[in-house]
């Protein structure tokens, strides 16, 4: 047997994203499958209750991490449980382990997250994604769309939360928050993926230009105000943060987003420092999971799964200056 064949045999069968590309080679994200809501309404199927719901997350995934950070900030750790999948995404999908901060499936004892989906819908044949908000009472997935889970955690569990006073989506700012998110999501949150998973120069160059134009615009916004919609910290700041904290250690190299690092932007870097140093945030950021997930899971981009030693991310612990605004 040739050495090339041996190398192929030793490579894990990782997932590919060919079904999420358009004709130009641009990455198009698949829509979430479960879109139910937790509500206090008398006729609601899913009502807010302590110890009824469980969230499945990946510490590598920015979408899942934004949900985890919301859970921590609202003080719902003792109300809603969390299971953390292994960082390596293989052909069989997300799986559970106990290595490097991962956990077992604390509710069902399953090996694969797909089994949670199939428990909820025996005919499910779609993409298995994180986060997952699961109802242990009915054994159903409530929702697997991160932005909607964040909204539920923000409003529907206040009577059980340690920090009900924290409102990440205040009524008076909702229009501005949505407009900001409608800009941040396609150009930055999803923009890095559109760079990384592009399979044509045209698609990559288009995503790259839009990404760095957007970063320049946000850098300017943050030079004049502390947060994205003014002086109030909201969920759109969380959504931006989870992408920026991954930028220098993964997206610059792995996704070819290499015009500038976040630490080179005075305002963006201080914005990241402030949120990273907020109570509860560090628990939701695991650089080992982040680096090893992307570099080991995406074998179409990084065939041999070699994980770089750098970069040094100690800059996120340096003092920030955001209180001056």
PDB file of C-alpha atoms in Angstrom:
ATOM      1  CA  UNK A   1       0.000   0.000   0.000  1.00  0.00           C
ATOM      2  CA  UNK A   2       1.382   3.423  -0.930  1.00  0.00           C
ATOM      3  CA  UNK A   3       2.031   6.112   1.675  1.00  0.00           C
ATOM      4  CA  UNK A   4      -0.619   8.261  -0.038  1.00  0.00           C
ATOM      5  CA  UNK A   5      -3.244   5.570   0.600  1.00  0.00           C
ATOM      6  CA  UNK A   6      -2.188   5.293   4.229  1.00  0.00           C
ATOM      7  CA  UNK A   7      -2.559   9.032   4.676  1.00  0.00           C
ATOM      8  CA  UNK A   8      -6.049   8.870   3.165  1.00  0.00           C
ATOM      9  CA  UNK A   9      -7.018   6.031   5.489  1.00  0.00           C
ATOM     10  CA  UNK A  10      -5.860   7.984   8.547  1.00  0.00           C
ATOM     11  CA  UNK A  11      -7.838  11.093   7.708  1.00  0.00           C
ATOM     12  CA  UNK A  12     -11.156  11.311   9.579  1.00  0.00           C
ATOM     13  CA  UNK A  13     -14.249  11.427   7.390  1.00  0.00           C
ATOM     14  CA  UNK A  14     -15.157  15.050   7.996  1.00  0.00           C
ATOM     15  CA  UNK A  15     -18.283  16.786   6.801  1.00  0.00           C
ATOM     16  CA  UNK A  16     -18.351  18.817   3.578  1.00  0.00           C
ATOM     17  CA  UNK A  17     -20.452  21.830   2.701  1.00  0.00           C
ATOM     18  CA  UNK A  18     -20.915  21.296  -1.042  1.00  0.00           C
ATOM     19  CA  UNK A  19     -24.696  21.389  -0.641  1.00  0.00           C
ATOM     20  CA  UNK A  20     -24.401  24.946   0.697  1.00  0.00           C
ATOM     21  CA  UNK A  21     -22.751  26.495  -2.376  1.00  0.00           C
ATOM     22  CA  UNK A  22     -24.387  28.414  -5.202  1.00  0.00           C
ATOM     23  CA  UNK A  23     -23.406  28.311  -8.892  1.00  0.00           C
ATOM     24  CA  UNK A  24     -20.750  31.005  -8.373  1.00  0.00           C
ATOM     25  CA  UNK A  25     -19.104  29.015  -5.601  1.00  0.00           C
ATOM     26  CA  UNK A  26     -20.497  31.206  -2.823  1.00  0.00           C
ATOM     27  CA  UNK A  27     -21.453  29.786   0.563  1.00  0.00           C
ATOM     28  CA  UNK A  28     -25.202  29.884   1.310  1.00  0.00           C
ATOM     29  CA  UNK A  29     -26.188  28.937   4.857  1.00  0.00           C
ATOM     30  CA  UNK A  30     -28.902  26.299   5.309  1.00  0.00           C
ATOM     31  CA  UNK A  31     -32.009  27.472   7.194  1.00  0.00           C
ATOM     32  CA  UNK A  32     -32.759  26.117  10.667  1.00  0.00           C
ATOM     33  CA  UNK A  33     -35.383  23.341  10.890  1.00  0.00           C
ATOM     34  CA  UNK A  34     -37.114  23.817  14.261  1.00  0.00           C
ATOM     35  CA  UNK A  35     -38.737  27.180  14.946  1.00  0.00           C
ATOM     36  CA  UNK A  36     -41.046  26.838  17.954  1.00  0.00           C
ATOM     37  CA  UNK A  37     -41.072  29.279  20.866  1.00  0.00           C
ATOM     38  CA  UNK A  38     -41.147  29.177  24.640  1.00  0.00           C
ATOM     39  CA  UNK A  39     -43.887  31.460  25.917  1.00  0.00           C
ATOM     40  CA  UNK A  40     -45.875  32.232  29.061  1.00  0.00           C
ATOM     41  CA  UNK A  41     -49.093  32.391  27.050  1.00  0.00           C
ATOM     42  CA  UNK A  42     -51.733  30.033  28.533  1.00  0.00           C
ATOM     43  CA  UNK A  43     -52.085  28.063  25.298  1.00  0.00           C
ATOM     44  CA  UNK A  44     -48.339  27.735  24.653  1.00  0.00           C
ATOM     45  CA  UNK A  45     -46.970  24.212  24.211  1.00  0.00           C
ATOM     46  CA  UNK A  46     -43.600  25.222  25.623  1.00  0.00           C
ATOM     47  CA  UNK A  47     -43.827  27.258  28.819  1.00  0.00           C
ATOM     48  CA  UNK A  48     -40.859  28.649  30.776  1.00  0.00           C
ATOM     49  CA  UNK A  49     -40.042  26.278  33.625  1.00  0.00           C
ATOM     50  CA  UNK A  50     -36.914  25.614  35.670  1.00  0.00           C
ATOM     51  CA  UNK A  51     -34.980  22.449  34.780  1.00  0.00           C
ATOM     52  CA  UNK A  52     -37.281  21.620  31.860  1.00  0.00           C
ATOM     53  CA  UNK A  53     -35.062  22.757  28.981  1.00  0.00           C
ATOM     54  CA  UNK A  54     -31.569  21.833  27.882  1.00  0.00           C
ATOM     55  CA  UNK A  55     -29.256  23.475  25.368  1.00  0.00           C
ATOM     56  CA  UNK A  56     -26.786  21.599  23.200  1.00  0.00           C
ATOM     57  CA  UNK A  57     -23.879  23.771  22.078  1.00  0.00           C
ATOM     58  CA  UNK A  58     -20.450  23.727  20.505  1.00  0.00           C
ATOM     59  CA  UNK A  59     -17.770  25.944  22.008  1.00  0.00           C
ATOM     60  CA  UNK A  60     -16.292  26.230  18.510  1.00  0.00           C
ATOM     61  CA  UNK A  61     -19.454  27.538  16.866  1.00  0.00           C
ATOM     62  CA  UNK A  62     -20.047  31.310  17.033  1.00  0.00           C
ATOM     63  CA  UNK A  63     -23.837  30.918  16.777  1.00  0.00           C
ATOM     64  CA  UNK A  64     -23.976  28.427  19.642  1.00  0.00           C
ATOM     65  CA  UNK A  65     -21.542  30.474  21.707  1.00  0.00           C
ATOM     66  CA  UNK A  66     -23.760  33.536  21.393  1.00  0.00           C
ATOM     67  CA  UNK A  67     -26.568  31.519  22.992  1.00  0.00           C
ATOM     68  CA  UNK A  68     -24.247  30.255  25.728  1.00  0.00           C
ATOM     69  CA  UNK A  69     -23.065  33.795  26.462  1.00  0.00           C
ATOM     70  CA  UNK A  70     -26.668  35.014  26.684  1.00  0.00           C
ATOM     71  CA  UNK A  71     -27.451  32.192  29.122  1.00  0.00           C
ATOM     72  CA  UNK A  72     -24.494  33.210  31.288  1.00  0.00           C
ATOM     73  CA  UNK A  73     -25.261  36.934  31.195  1.00  0.00           C
ATOM     74  CA  UNK A  74     -28.902  36.410  32.141  1.00  0.00           C
ATOM     75  CA  UNK A  75     -27.898  34.111  35.006  1.00  0.00           C
ATOM     76  CA  UNK A  76     -29.821  31.060  33.819  1.00  0.00           C
ATOM     77  CA  UNK A  77     -27.112  28.495  34.551  1.00  0.00           C
ATOM     78  CA  UNK A  78     -29.176  26.843  37.299  1.00  0.00           C
ATOM     79  CA  UNK A  79     -32.388  26.898  35.258  1.00  0.00           C
ATOM     80  CA  UNK A  80     -31.320  25.509  31.872  1.00  0.00           C
ATOM     81  CA  UNK A  81     -28.732  22.771  31.499  1.00  0.00           C
ATOM     82  CA  UNK A  82     -25.981  22.641  28.862  1.00  0.00           C
ATOM     83  CA  UNK A  83     -24.244  19.809  27.027  1.00  0.00           C
ATOM     84  CA  UNK A  84     -21.144  20.570  24.959  1.00  0.00           C
ATOM     85  CA  UNK A  85     -20.356  18.537  21.847  1.00  0.00           C
ATOM     86  CA  UNK A  86     -16.839  17.496  20.879  1.00  0.00           C
ATOM     87  CA  UNK A  87     -14.927  20.051  18.821  1.00  0.00           C
ATOM     88  CA  UNK A  88     -14.351  17.723  15.835  1.00  0.00           C
ATOM     89  CA  UNK A  89     -17.179  17.702  13.296  1.00  0.00           C
ATOM     90  CA  UNK A  90     -16.988  14.460  11.335  1.00  0.00           C
ATOM     91  CA  UNK A  91     -19.106  12.772   8.689  1.00  0.00           C
ATOM     92  CA  UNK A  92     -21.458  11.405  11.352  1.00  0.00           C
ATOM     93  CA  UNK A  93     -22.065  14.933  12.601  1.00  0.00           C
ATOM     94  CA  UNK A  94     -21.534  16.436  16.038  1.00  0.00           C
ATOM     95  CA  UNK A  95     -20.754  13.834  18.691  1.00  0.00           C
ATOM     96  CA  UNK A  96     -20.239  13.834  22.439  1.00  0.00           C
ATOM     97  CA  UNK A  97     -17.040  13.171  24.372  1.00  0.00           C
ATOM     98  CA  UNK A  98     -15.341  14.271  27.574  1.00  0.00           C
ATOM     99  CA  UNK A  99     -12.137  15.646  26.096  1.00  0.00           C
ATOM    100  CA  UNK A 100     -10.893  19.222  26.359  1.00  0.00           C
ATOM    101  CA  UNK A 101     -14.020  20.591  28.003  1.00  0.00           C
ATOM    102  CA  UNK A 102     -16.590  18.629  25.997  1.00  0.00           C
ATOM    103  CA  UNK A 103     -19.319  16.739  27.847  1.00  0.00           C
ATOM    104  CA  UNK A 104     -21.507  13.694  27.466  1.00  0.00           C
ATOM    105  CA  UNK A 105     -25.151  14.145  26.475  1.00  0.00           C
ATOM    106  CA  UNK A 106     -26.373  14.901  29.979  1.00  0.00           C
ATOM    107  CA  UNK A 107     -30.046  14.288  29.167  1.00  0.00           C
ATOM    108  CA  UNK A 108     -30.392  11.363  26.785  1.00  0.00           C
ATOM    109  CA  UNK A 109     -26.968   9.734  26.951  1.00  0.00           C
ATOM    110  CA  UNK A 110     -26.697   9.726  23.162  1.00  0.00           C
ATOM    111  CA  UNK A 111     -23.405   9.428  21.289  1.00  0.00           C
ATOM    112  CA  UNK A 112     -24.410  11.728  18.437  1.00  0.00           C
ATOM    113  CA  UNK A 113     -26.407  14.942  18.339  1.00  0.00           C
ATOM    114  CA  UNK A 114     -28.286  13.529  15.339  1.00  0.00           C
ATOM    115  CA  UNK A 115     -29.988  11.156  17.758  1.00  0.00           C
ATOM    116  CA  UNK A 116     -31.514  14.152  19.556  1.00  0.00           C
ATOM    117  CA  UNK A 117     -32.907  15.362  16.230  1.00  0.00           C
ATOM    118  CA  UNK A 118     -34.267  11.908  15.419  1.00  0.00           C
ATOM    119  CA  UNK A 119     -35.834  11.622  18.872  1.00  0.00           C
ATOM    120  CA  UNK A 120     -37.729  14.807  18.134  1.00  0.00           C
ATOM    121  CA  UNK A 121     -38.569  13.831  14.544  1.00  0.00           C
ATOM    122  CA  UNK A 122     -38.032  10.209  13.498  1.00  0.00           C
ATOM    123  CA  UNK A 123     -38.146  11.237   9.824  1.00  0.00           C
ATOM    124  CA  UNK A 124     -35.544  13.998  10.159  1.00  0.00           C
ATOM    125  CA  UNK A 125     -32.975  13.912   7.351  1.00  0.00           C
ATOM    126  CA  UNK A 126     -31.605  17.467   7.322  1.00  0.00           C
ATOM    127  CA  UNK A 127     -28.384  19.082   8.524  1.00  0.00           C
ATOM    128  CA  UNK A 128     -27.706  18.656  12.250  1.00  0.00           C
ATOM    129  CA  UNK A 129     -26.619  22.003  13.679  1.00  0.00           C
ATOM    130  CA  UNK A 130     -25.943  23.695  16.998  1.00  0.00           C
ATOM    131  CA  UNK A 131     -27.296  25.258  19.120  1.00  0.00           C
ATOM    132  CA  UNK A 132     -30.306  23.118  19.993  1.00  0.00           C
ATOM    133  CA  UNK A 133     -32.927  24.104  22.559  1.00  0.00           C
ATOM    134  CA  UNK A 134     -34.440  20.815  23.769  1.00  0.00           C
ATOM    135  CA  UNK A 135     -37.515  20.180  25.903  1.00  0.00           C
ATOM    136  CA  UNK A 136     -36.832  17.298  28.295  1.00  0.00           C
ATOM    137  CA  UNK A 137     -40.534  17.043  29.153  1.00  0.00           C
ATOM    138  CA  UNK A 138     -41.878  16.358  25.655  1.00  0.00           C
ATOM    139  CA  UNK A 139     -38.565  15.056  24.245  1.00  0.00           C
ATOM    140  CA  UNK A 140     -38.821  17.549  21.414  1.00  0.00           C
ATOM    141  CA  UNK A 141     -36.473  20.121  19.948  1.00  0.00           C
ATOM    142  CA  UNK A 142     -38.050  23.513  20.508  1.00  0.00           C
ATOM    143  CA  UNK A 143     -35.738  25.543  18.314  1.00  0.00           C
ATOM    144  CA  UNK A 144     -32.341  25.371  16.624  1.00  0.00           C
ATOM    145  CA  UNK A 145     -32.107  28.950  15.372  1.00  0.00           C
ATOM    146  CA  UNK A 146     -29.632  30.815  17.579  1.00  0.00           C
ATOM    147  CA  UNK A 147     -31.098  34.300  17.170  1.00  0.00           C
ATOM    148  CA  UNK A 148     -34.528  33.070  18.266  1.00  0.00           C
ATOM    149  CA  UNK A 149     -33.111  31.129  21.220  1.00  0.00           C
ATOM    150  CA  UNK A 150     -31.332  34.297  22.347  1.00  0.00           C
ATOM    151  CA  UNK A 151     -34.612  36.217  22.260  1.00  0.00           C
ATOM    152  CA  UNK A 152     -36.326  33.532  24.348  1.00  0.00           C
ATOM    153  CA  UNK A 153     -33.560  33.502  26.942  1.00  0.00           C
ATOM    154  CA  UNK A 154     -33.681  37.282  27.084  1.00  0.00           C
ATOM    155  CA  UNK A 155     -37.393  37.627  27.832  1.00  0.00           C
ATOM    156  CA  UNK A 156     -39.166  34.380  28.702  1.00  0.00           C
ATOM    157  CA  UNK A 157     -37.207  33.286  31.787  1.00  0.00           C
ATOM    158  CA  UNK A 158     -36.900  36.584  33.662  1.00  0.00           C
ATOM    159  CA  UNK A 159     -38.840  35.268  36.648  1.00  0.00           C
ATOM    160  CA  UNK A 160     -36.179  32.555  37.005  1.00  0.00           C
ATOM    161  CA  UNK A 161     -33.072  34.516  35.998  1.00  0.00           C
ATOM    162  CA  UNK A 162     -30.424  35.865  38.364  1.00  0.00           C
ATOM    163  CA  UNK A 163     -30.161  38.975  36.174  1.00  0.00           C
ATOM    164  CA  UNK A 164     -33.654  39.790  34.888  1.00  0.00           C
ATOM    165  CA  UNK A 165     -32.645  43.446  34.737  1.00  0.00           C
ATOM    166  CA  UNK A 166     -30.376  42.704  31.777  1.00  0.00           C
ATOM    167  CA  UNK A 167     -32.342  43.325  28.585  1.00  0.00           C
ATOM    168  CA  UNK A 168     -30.410  42.508  25.437  1.00  0.00           C
ATOM    169  CA  UNK A 169     -33.213  43.549  23.103  1.00  0.00           C
ATOM    170  CA  UNK A 170     -34.962  46.598  24.630  1.00  0.00           C
ATOM    171  CA  UNK A 171     -38.188  47.629  22.935  1.00  0.00           C
ATOM    172  CA  UNK A 172     -37.088  51.170  22.201  1.00  0.00           C
ATOM    173  CA  UNK A 173     -33.977  49.949  20.352  1.00  0.00           C
ATOM    174  CA  UNK A 174     -35.385  46.952  18.493  1.00  0.00           C
ATOM    175  CA  UNK A 175     -35.642  48.669  15.112  1.00  0.00           C
ATOM    176  CA  UNK A 176     -32.061  49.939  15.343  1.00  0.00           C
ATOM    177  CA  UNK A 177     -30.821  46.566  16.614  1.00  0.00           C
ATOM    178  CA  UNK A 178     -32.454  44.719  13.721  1.00  0.00           C
ATOM    179  CA  UNK A 179     -31.107  47.161  11.136  1.00  0.00           C
ATOM    180  CA  UNK A 180     -27.617  46.763  12.598  1.00  0.00           C
ATOM    181  CA  UNK A 181     -27.875  42.994  12.661  1.00  0.00           C
ATOM    182  CA  UNK A 182     -29.119  42.947   9.065  1.00  0.00           C
ATOM    183  CA  UNK A 183     -25.800  44.585   8.177  1.00  0.00           C
ATOM    184  CA  UNK A 184     -23.526  42.646  10.556  1.00  0.00           C
ATOM    185  CA  UNK A 185     -24.817  39.169   9.757  1.00  0.00           C
ATOM    186  CA  UNK A 186     -24.330  38.914   5.964  1.00  0.00           C
ATOM    187  CA  UNK A 187     -21.147  40.945   5.791  1.00  0.00           C
ATOM    188  CA  UNK A 188     -19.254  39.888   8.939  1.00  0.00           C
ATOM    189  CA  UNK A 189     -20.839  36.915  10.757  1.00  0.00           C
ATOM    190  CA  UNK A 190     -21.539  35.000   7.560  1.00  0.00           C
ATOM    191  CA  UNK A 191     -18.987  36.982   5.586  1.00  0.00           C
ATOM    192  CA  UNK A 192     -16.041  35.090   7.054  1.00  0.00           C
ATOM    193  CA  UNK A 193     -17.685  31.796   6.044  1.00  0.00           C
ATOM    194  CA  UNK A 194     -18.351  33.128   2.556  1.00  0.00           C
ATOM    195  CA  UNK A 195     -14.622  33.834   2.292  1.00  0.00           C
ATOM    196  CA  UNK A 196     -13.573  30.489   3.726  1.00  0.00           C
ATOM    197  CA  UNK A 197     -15.933  28.209   1.832  1.00  0.00           C
ATOM    198  CA  UNK A 198     -15.821  30.021  -1.513  1.00  0.00           C
ATOM    199  CA  UNK A 199     -14.739  27.739  -4.366  1.00  0.00           C
ATOM    200  CA  UNK A 200     -14.230  30.449  -6.966  1.00  0.00           C
ATOM    201  CA  UNK A 201     -12.020  33.525  -6.999  1.00  0.00           C
ATOM    202  CA  UNK A 202     -15.033  35.666  -7.845  1.00  0.00           C
ATOM    203  CA  UNK A 203     -17.008  34.476  -4.831  1.00  0.00           C
ATOM    204  CA  UNK A 204     -14.034  34.841  -2.482  1.00  0.00           C
ATOM    205  CA  UNK A 205     -13.063  38.316  -3.687  1.00  0.00           C
ATOM    206  CA  UNK A 206     -16.632  39.566  -3.388  1.00  0.00           C
ATOM    207  CA  UNK A 207     -16.987  38.246   0.163  1.00  0.00           C
ATOM    208  CA  UNK A 208     -13.539  39.543   1.145  1.00  0.00           C
ATOM    209  CA  UNK A 209     -14.280  43.079  -0.046  1.00  0.00           C
ATOM    210  CA  UNK A 210     -17.662  43.194   1.697  1.00  0.00           C
ATOM    211  CA  UNK A 211     -16.189  41.783   4.918  1.00  0.00           C
ATOM    212  CA  UNK A 212     -13.418  44.359   5.284  1.00  0.00           C
ATOM    213  CA  UNK A 213     -15.595  47.247   4.150  1.00  0.00           C
ATOM    214  CA  UNK A 214     -18.020  46.233   6.899  1.00  0.00           C
ATOM    215  CA  UNK A 215     -15.239  45.968   9.493  1.00  0.00           C
ATOM    216  CA  UNK A 216     -14.055  49.464   8.532  1.00  0.00           C
ATOM    217  CA  UNK A 217     -17.598  50.776   8.944  1.00  0.00           C
ATOM    218  CA  UNK A 218     -18.012  49.162  12.376  1.00  0.00           C
ATOM    219  CA  UNK A 219     -14.585  50.432  13.433  1.00  0.00           C
ATOM    220  CA  UNK A 220     -15.820  53.938  12.639  1.00  0.00           C
ATOM    221  CA  UNK A 221     -19.109  53.417  14.520  1.00  0.00           C
ATOM    222  CA  UNK A 222     -17.248  52.194  17.593  1.00  0.00           C
ATOM    223  CA  UNK A 223     -14.959  55.222  17.520  1.00  0.00           C
ATOM    224  CA  UNK A 224     -17.994  57.355  18.413  1.00  0.00           C
ATOM    225  CA  UNK A 225     -20.013  55.144  20.751  1.00  0.00           C
ATOM    226  CA  UNK A 226     -19.368  52.326  23.181  1.00  0.00           C
ATOM    227  CA  UNK A 227     -21.638  49.711  21.572  1.00  0.00           C
ATOM    228  CA  UNK A 228     -23.193  49.106  18.180  1.00  0.00           C
ATOM    229  CA  UNK A 229     -26.472  50.905  18.907  1.00  0.00           C
ATOM    230  CA  UNK A 230     -25.140  53.500  21.335  1.00  0.00           C
ATOM    231  CA  UNK A 231     -24.495  53.311  25.076  1.00  0.00           C
ATOM    232  CA  UNK A 232     -26.606  50.171  25.621  1.00  0.00           C
ATOM    233  CA  UNK A 233     -25.096  46.678  25.374  1.00  0.00           C
ATOM    234  CA  UNK A 234     -27.425  44.473  23.297  1.00  0.00           C
ATOM    235  CA  UNK A 235     -27.537  41.083  21.667  1.00  0.00           C
ATOM    236  CA  UNK A 236     -26.160  42.485  18.410  1.00  0.00           C
ATOM    237  CA  UNK A 237     -22.930  43.231  20.317  1.00  0.00           C
ATOM    238  CA  UNK A 238     -22.822  39.574  21.328  1.00  0.00           C
ATOM    239  CA  UNK A 239     -23.343  38.506  17.720  1.00  0.00           C
ATOM    240  CA  UNK A 240     -20.450  40.668  16.560  1.00  0.00           C
ATOM    241  CA  UNK A 241     -18.214  39.591  19.436  1.00  0.00           C
ATOM    242  CA  UNK A 242     -18.476  35.852  18.753  1.00  0.00           C
ATOM    243  CA  UNK A 243     -17.132  36.377  15.239  1.00  0.00           C
ATOM    244  CA  UNK A 244     -14.419  38.853  16.212  1.00  0.00           C
ATOM    245  CA  UNK A 245     -13.033  36.647  19.020  1.00  0.00           C
ATOM    246  CA  UNK A 246     -12.455  33.907  16.422  1.00  0.00           C
ATOM    247  CA  UNK A 247     -11.091  36.202  13.752  1.00  0.00           C
ATOM    248  CA  UNK A 248      -7.370  36.414  14.516  1.00  0.00           C
ATOM    249  CA  UNK A 249      -6.939  32.807  15.648  1.00  0.00           C
ATOM    250  CA  UNK A 250      -8.898  31.160  12.817  1.00  0.00           C
ATOM    251  CA  UNK A 251     -10.477  33.335  10.155  1.00  0.00           C
ATOM    252  CA  UNK A 252      -7.327  35.276   9.190  1.00  0.00           C
ATOM    253  CA  UNK A 253      -5.479  32.125   8.199  1.00  0.00           C
ATOM    254  CA  UNK A 254      -7.991  29.323   7.729  1.00  0.00           C
ATOM    255  CA  UNK A 255     -10.621  31.407   5.896  1.00  0.00           C
ATOM    256  CA  UNK A 256      -8.095  33.703   4.141  1.00  0.00           C
ATOM    257  CA  UNK A 257      -9.491  36.841   5.818  1.00  0.00           C
ATOM    258  CA  UNK A 258      -5.992  38.248   5.955  1.00  0.00           C
ATOM    259  CA  UNK A 259      -6.160  41.940   5.123  1.00  0.00           C
ATOM    260  CA  UNK A 260      -5.949  42.896   8.804  1.00  0.00           C
ATOM    261  CA  UNK A 261      -6.239  41.267  12.197  1.00  0.00           C
ATOM    262  CA  UNK A 262      -8.787  42.515  14.717  1.00  0.00           C
ATOM    263  CA  UNK A 263      -6.008  43.492  17.107  1.00  0.00           C
ATOM    264  CA  UNK A 264      -4.908  46.043  14.477  1.00  0.00           C
ATOM    265  CA  UNK A 265      -8.233  47.915  14.722  1.00  0.00           C
ATOM    266  CA  UNK A 266      -8.087  50.238  17.773  1.00  0.00           C
ATOM    267  CA  UNK A 267     -11.830  50.279  18.440  1.00  0.00           C
ATOM    268  CA  UNK A 268     -12.778  46.756  17.398  1.00  0.00           C
ATOM    269  CA  UNK A 269      -9.955  45.295  19.497  1.00  0.00           C
ATOM    270  CA  UNK A 270     -10.985  47.247  22.586  1.00  0.00           C
ATOM    271  CA  UNK A 271     -14.626  46.281  21.981  1.00  0.00           C
ATOM    272  CA  UNK A 272     -13.540  42.616  21.996  1.00  0.00           C
ATOM    273  CA  UNK A 273     -11.469  43.102  25.153  1.00  0.00           C
ATOM    274  CA  UNK A 274     -14.356  44.658  27.035  1.00  0.00           C
ATOM    275  CA  UNK A 275     -16.828  41.877  26.231  1.00  0.00           C
ATOM    276  CA  UNK A 276     -14.259  39.123  26.771  1.00  0.00           C
ATOM    277  CA  UNK A 277     -13.581  40.542  30.236  1.00  0.00           C
ATOM    278  CA  UNK A 278     -17.272  40.771  31.195  1.00  0.00           C
ATOM    279  CA  UNK A 279     -18.513  38.346  33.843  1.00  0.00           C
ATOM    280  CA  UNK A 280     -19.306  34.947  32.357  1.00  0.00           C
ATOM    281  CA  UNK A 281     -17.778  35.470  28.907  1.00  0.00           C
ATOM    282  CA  UNK A 282     -14.492  33.583  29.335  1.00  0.00           C
ATOM    283  CA  UNK A 283     -16.418  30.422  30.215  1.00  0.00           C
ATOM    284  CA  UNK A 284     -17.965  30.517  26.738  1.00  0.00           C
ATOM    285  CA  UNK A 285     -14.690  31.042  24.825  1.00  0.00           C
ATOM    286  CA  UNK A 286     -12.458  27.999  24.348  1.00  0.00           C
ATOM    287  CA  UNK A 287      -9.617  28.709  21.945  1.00  0.00           C
ATOM    288  CA  UNK A 288      -8.634  25.034  21.825  1.00  0.00           C
ATOM    289  CA  UNK A 289     -12.103  24.058  20.596  1.00  0.00           C
ATOM    290  CA  UNK A 290     -12.185  26.976  18.181  1.00  0.00           C
ATOM    291  CA  UNK A 291      -8.827  26.267  16.539  1.00  0.00           C
ATOM    292  CA  UNK A 292      -9.043  22.489  16.499  1.00  0.00           C
ATOM    293  CA  UNK A 293     -12.612  22.466  15.192  1.00  0.00           C
ATOM    294  CA  UNK A 294     -11.946  24.633  12.171  1.00  0.00           C
ATOM    295  CA  UNK A 295      -8.529  23.307  11.241  1.00  0.00           C
ATOM    296  CA  UNK A 296      -9.321  19.630  11.857  1.00  0.00           C
ATOM    297  CA  UNK A 297     -12.931  19.509  10.658  1.00  0.00           C
ATOM    298  CA  UNK A 298     -12.683  21.445   7.381  1.00  0.00           C
ATOM    299  CA  UNK A 299     -10.525  19.021   5.392  1.00  0.00           C
ATOM    300  CA  UNK A 300     -11.570  20.487   2.040  1.00  0.00           C
ATOM    301  CA  UNK A 301      -9.743  23.642   3.160  1.00  0.00           C
ATOM    302  CA  UNK A 302      -7.013  22.055   5.327  1.00  0.00           C
ATOM    303  CA  UNK A 303      -6.542  18.497   3.977  1.00  0.00           C
ATOM    304  CA  UNK A 304      -4.073  17.262   6.591  1.00  0.00           C
ATOM    305  CA  UNK A 305      -5.778  18.807   9.607  1.00  0.00           C
ATOM    306  CA  UNK A 306      -2.638  20.571  10.793  1.00  0.00           C
ATOM    307  CA  UNK A 307      -3.474  23.047  13.555  1.00  0.00           C
ATOM    308  CA  UNK A 308      -1.194  26.116  13.786  1.00  0.00           C
ATOM    309  CA  UNK A 309       0.552  26.789  17.070  1.00  0.00           C
ATOM    310  CA  UNK A 310      -0.186  30.520  16.993  1.00  0.00           C
ATOM    311  CA  UNK A 311      -1.323  33.176  17.145  1.00  0.00           C
ATOM    312  CA  UNK A 312      -0.862  34.594  20.607  1.00  0.00           C
ATOM    313  CA  UNK A 313      -4.286  35.745  21.819  1.00  0.00           C
ATOM    314  CA  UNK A 314      -3.086  37.320  25.079  1.00  0.00           C
ATOM    315  CA  UNK A 315      -4.108  40.746  23.770  1.00  0.00           C
ATOM    316  CA  UNK A 316      -7.729  40.010  24.735  1.00  0.00           C
ATOM    317  CA  UNK A 317      -6.722  40.177  28.414  1.00  0.00           C
ATOM    318  CA  UNK A 318      -5.153  43.624  28.153  1.00  0.00           C
ATOM    319  CA  UNK A 319      -7.049  46.597  29.641  1.00  0.00           C
ATOM    320  CA  UNK A 320      -9.667  48.161  27.375  1.00  0.00           C
ATOM    321  CA  UNK A 321     -10.614  51.826  26.984  1.00  0.00           C
ATOM    322  CA  UNK A 322     -14.328  51.552  26.173  1.00  0.00           C
ATOM    323  CA  UNK A 323     -15.434  53.290  29.389  1.00  0.00           C
ATOM    324  CA  UNK A 324     -14.036  56.529  27.940  1.00  0.00           C
ATOM    325  CA  UNK A 325     -16.897  56.720  25.429  1.00  0.00           C
TER     326      UNK A 325
END
